[in-house]
Coordinates of C-alpha atoms and ligand atoms in Angstrom, one line a residue:
M1 CA -0.2 -22.7 -20.5
G2 CA 3.5 -21.8 -20.1
I3 CA 5.5 -21.7 -17.0
V4 CA 4.6 -18.0 -16.4
G5 CA 0.9 -18.8 -16.8
N6 CA 1.1 -21.6 -14.4
M7 CA 2.9 -19.5 -11.9
H8 CA 0.2 -16.9 -12.1
K9 CA -2.5 -19.5 -11.7
A10 CA -1.1 -20.1 -8.3
H11 CA -1.3 -16.4 -7.4
P12 CA -4.4 -15.8 -5.2
F13 CA -5.2 -12.7 -7.3
A14 CA -4.6 -14.3 -10.7
D15 CA -8.3 -13.8 -11.4
R16 CA -8.3 -10.2 -10.2
W17 CA -5.0 -9.0 -11.4
N18 CA -3.7 -5.5 -11.3
H19 CA -0.5 -3.8 -10.1
N20 CA -1.9 -3.5 -6.6
T21 CA -3.5 -6.9 -6.1
R22 CA -0.4 -8.6 -7.3
W23 CA 1.4 -7.3 -4.2
Y24 CA -1.3 -8.2 -1.7
P25 CA 0.2 -11.6 -0.9
R26 CA 3.6 -10.0 -0.2
I27 CA 1.9 -7.4 2.1
G28 CA 0.2 -10.3 3.8
E29 CA 3.6 -11.9 4.4
I30 CA 5.0 -8.7 5.8
V31 CA 2.2 -8.1 8.3
S32 CA 2.1 -11.7 9.3
G33 CA 2.1 -12.0 13.1
H34 CA 0.6 -8.5 13.5
Q35 CA -3.0 -9.2 14.5
V36 CA -4.9 -5.9 14.2
V37 CA -4.3 -4.1 10.9
L38 CA -5.5 -0.6 9.7
D39 CA -5.7 -0.3 5.9
V40 CA -5.7 3.4 5.0
G41 CA -7.3 4.3 1.7
C42 CA -8.9 0.8 1.7
G43 CA -11.0 1.5 -1.4
D44 CA -13.4 -1.5 -2.0
G45 CA -11.8 -3.5 0.8
T46 CA -10.0 -6.1 -1.3
L47 CA -6.8 -6.0 0.6
A48 CA -8.7 -5.9 3.9
G49 CA -10.6 -9.0 2.9
H50 CA -7.4 -10.8 1.9
L51 CA -5.8 -10.0 5.3
A52 CA -8.9 -11.1 7.1
S53 CA -8.7 -14.4 5.2
L54 CA -5.2 -14.8 6.7
G55 CA -6.6 -14.4 10.2
H56 CA -6.1 -10.7 10.8
Q57 CA -8.6 -8.3 12.3
V58 CA -8.8 -5.4 9.8
I59 CA -10.2 -1.9 9.9
G60 CA -10.4 -0.2 6.5
V61 CA -10.7 3.6 6.2
D62 CA -11.3 5.6 3.1
R63 CA -12.3 9.2 2.5
D64 CA -14.7 8.1 -0.3
S65 CA -17.9 6.9 1.3
T66 CA -19.2 5.6 -2.0
I67 CA -16.5 2.9 -2.4
L68 CA -16.6 1.5 1.1
P69 CA -18.0 -2.1 1.3
P70 CA -20.2 -3.4 4.0
D71 CA -18.5 -5.0 7.0
A72 CA -17.6 -8.7 6.7
P73 CA -16.1 -11.2 9.1
N74 CA -13.1 -9.7 10.8
T75 CA -13.3 -6.5 8.8
H76 CA -14.9 -3.2 9.6
F77 CA -15.0 -0.3 7.2
M78 CA -15.4 3.4 8.0
L79 CA -15.1 6.8 6.6
G80 CA -11.8 8.5 7.6
D81 CA -9.1 10.7 6.2
A82 CA -5.4 9.7 6.3
V83 CA -4.4 13.1 7.5
S84 CA -6.6 13.0 10.6
L85 CA -7.2 9.4 11.5
P86 CA -10.1 8.8 13.9
F87 CA -8.0 6.6 16.2
E88 CA -6.1 6.8 19.5
N89 CA -2.3 6.8 19.5
D90 CA -0.7 3.3 19.4
S91 CA -3.9 1.5 18.3
F92 CA -2.7 -0.9 15.5
D93 CA -0.2 -3.7 15.2
A94 CA 0.2 -2.9 11.5
V95 CA -0.8 -0.1 9.1
T96 CA -1.0 -0.6 5.4
A97 CA -1.6 1.8 2.5
V98 CA -1.7 0.8 -1.1
M99 CA -1.7 3.5 -3.8
M100 CA -3.1 6.0 -1.3
L101 CA -0.2 8.2 -0.4
H102 CA 0.1 10.1 -3.6
H103 CA -3.5 11.1 -3.3
T104 CA -2.9 13.1 -0.2
H105 CA -0.5 15.3 1.8
Q106 CA 2.2 12.7 2.2
E107 CA 3.9 14.1 5.3
L108 CA 0.7 14.6 7.2
A109 CA -0.6 11.1 6.3
L110 CA 2.7 9.5 7.4
V111 CA 2.6 11.4 10.7
E112 CA -0.9 10.1 11.3
M113 CA -0.2 6.5 10.2
R114 CA 2.9 6.5 12.5
R115 CA 0.9 7.9 15.4
V116 CA -1.7 5.1 15.4
L117 CA 0.9 2.3 15.0
K118 CA 1.9 0.6 18.2
P119 CA 5.6 0.4 19.2
G120 CA 7.0 -2.7 17.5
G121 CA 4.3 -2.5 14.8
V122 CA 4.9 -2.6 11.1
M123 CA 3.9 -0.1 8.4
V124 CA 3.7 -1.2 4.7
I125 CA 3.2 1.3 2.0
C126 CA 2.9 0.4 -1.6
G127 CA 2.7 3.3 -4.0
T128 CA 3.8 5.0 -7.1
A129 CA 5.5 8.2 -8.1
R130 CA 6.3 10.3 -11.2
D131 CA 9.2 9.9 -13.5
R132 CA 11.1 13.2 -13.5
A133 CA 14.8 12.3 -13.8
P134 CA 16.1 10.4 -16.9
S135 CA 17.2 7.5 -14.6
E136 CA 13.6 7.3 -13.3
M137 CA 12.2 7.2 -16.8
L138 CA 14.7 4.4 -17.8
R139 CA 13.7 2.4 -14.7
S140 CA 10.0 2.8 -15.6
L141 CA 10.7 1.6 -19.1
A142 CA 11.9 -1.7 -17.7
D143 CA 8.4 -2.2 -16.3
V144 CA 6.9 -2.2 -19.7
P145 CA 8.0 -5.7 -20.8
E146 CA 7.6 -7.0 -17.3
N147 CA 4.0 -5.8 -17.3
L148 CA 3.2 -7.8 -20.4
I149 CA 4.9 -10.9 -18.9
S150 CA 3.2 -10.5 -15.6
R151 CA -0.3 -10.5 -17.2
V152 CA 0.1 -13.9 -18.8
G153 CA -2.3 -16.3 -17.3
T154 CA -4.1 -13.6 -15.3
T155 CA -7.4 -11.8 -15.7
A156 CA -7.2 -8.1 -15.5
W157 CA -9.4 -6.4 -12.9
E158 CA -9.9 -2.8 -11.9
P159 CA -11.9 -1.8 -8.8
G160 CA -14.0 1.3 -9.1
T161 CA -11.7 3.4 -6.9
V162 CA -10.6 6.9 -7.6
K163 CA -7.3 7.0 -9.6
L164 CA -4.8 9.8 -9.6
D165 CA -1.5 10.4 -11.3
A166 CA 1.4 11.0 -8.9
T167 CA 3.0 14.4 -8.9
Q168 CA 6.1 13.8 -6.7
S169 CA 9.1 12.1 -8.2
W170 CA 10.4 8.7 -7.1
R171 CA 13.3 10.4 -5.5
Q172 CA 11.1 12.9 -3.6
T173 CA 8.8 10.2 -2.5
R174 CA 11.6 8.1 -1.2
A175 CA 13.1 11.0 0.6
T176 CA 9.8 11.9 2.3
I177 CA 9.4 8.3 3.5
F178 CA 13.0 8.2 4.8
E179 CA 12.5 11.5 6.6
M180 CA 9.2 10.6 8.2
L181 CA 10.0 6.9 8.9
P182 CA 13.7 6.8 9.9
G183 CA 15.1 3.4 9.2
A184 CA 12.4 2.4 6.6
R185 CA 13.3 0.0 3.8
W186 CA 12.2 1.2 0.4
E187 CA 12.4 -0.7 -2.9
R188 CA 11.3 -0.1 -6.4
I189 CA 9.1 -3.1 -7.4
P190 CA 7.6 -4.1 -10.8
G191 CA 4.4 -2.5 -12.0
W192 CA 5.5 1.1 -11.5
R193 CA 5.3 0.7 -7.8
Y194 CA 7.5 1.1 -4.7
L195 CA 7.2 -0.8 -1.5
A196 CA 8.2 0.8 1.8
V197 CA 8.3 -1.1 5.1
W198 CA 8.9 0.5 8.5
Q199 CA 9.0 -1.1 11.9
R200 CA 8.3 1.2 14.8
P201 CA 11.0 0.6 17.4
D202 CA 9.7 -1.2 20.5
T203 CA 11.4 1.5 22.7
D204 CA 9.8 4.4 20.7
Q205 CA 7.7 6.2 23.3
R206 CA 6.3 8.8 20.9
C207 CA 7.5 9.9 17.5
Ligands
SAM1 C1 -6.1 4.1 -6.2 S1 -7.2 3.8 -4.8 C2 -6.4 2.4 -4.0 C3 -7.4 1.6 -3.2 C4 -6.9 0.3 -2.6 N1 -5.9 0.7 -1.5 C5 -6.3 -0.6 -3.5 O1 -5.3 -1.3 -3.2 O2 -6.8 -0.8 -4.6 C6 -6.8 5.1 -3.7 C7 -7.8 5.1 -2.5 O3 -7.3 6.0 -1.5 C8 -8.4 6.8 -1.0 N2 -7.8 8.0 -0.5 C9 -7.1 9.0 -1.1 N3 -6.7 9.9 -0.2 C10 -7.2 9.5 1.0 C11 -7.1 10.1 2.3 N4 -6.5 11.3 2.5 N5 -7.7 9.4 3.3 C12 -8.3 8.2 3.1 N6 -8.4 7.7 1.9 C13 -7.9 8.3 0.8 C14 -9.3 7.0 -2.3 O4 -10.6 7.4 -1.9 C15 -9.2 5.7 -2.9 O5 -10.2 4.8 -2.5

């Protein structure tokens, strides 16, 4: 086993590796200190379970009733649509969404996710977009060798969730996030993904 393999052995999702699970530990770090988390488009609840194992209380919502897992310690799963979340304003300390946003009306979902986040809370979005500009295609090409390297020492795993190709470009998606979440940080991360993090200002009465 080489250095890369050993590195991945230490990753909590080395035995359930995909381009979403690889980022769960990073998401866990970002929401650290934020007790009650809503995971939107939670799928089979793997991220929710990870966050619960870190001590969070997690509610997972998904619009696909067939994928929702049973409740588990510190996790509750329910049917819900990102564009009309069944929660009061200012309900959650953190809101996460992994590979959900491109499945839905992005602006409406962001308005809702923002609405249910408490002032001072943090939102983390991990998603993908479509290569439209040559620069976007070039950037995505760089993910090809990285993908091969990242898999060394891991076991590939795919949950049975609905998959969909993105239609909006990287540039459009980033612009939408900046427009809906002023002050958000956005970065392109390996695995044909972006990571966006937004902290709702403490003084923000209502967006
Ligand atoms: C590619 S899967 C990702 C699942 C999970 N977040 C993960 O990290 O593997 C996308 C999920 O988002 C859900 N989804 C898509 N649009 C949604 C919406 N508008 N409201 C709630 N869930 C939605 C789908 O049903 C699916 O389970």
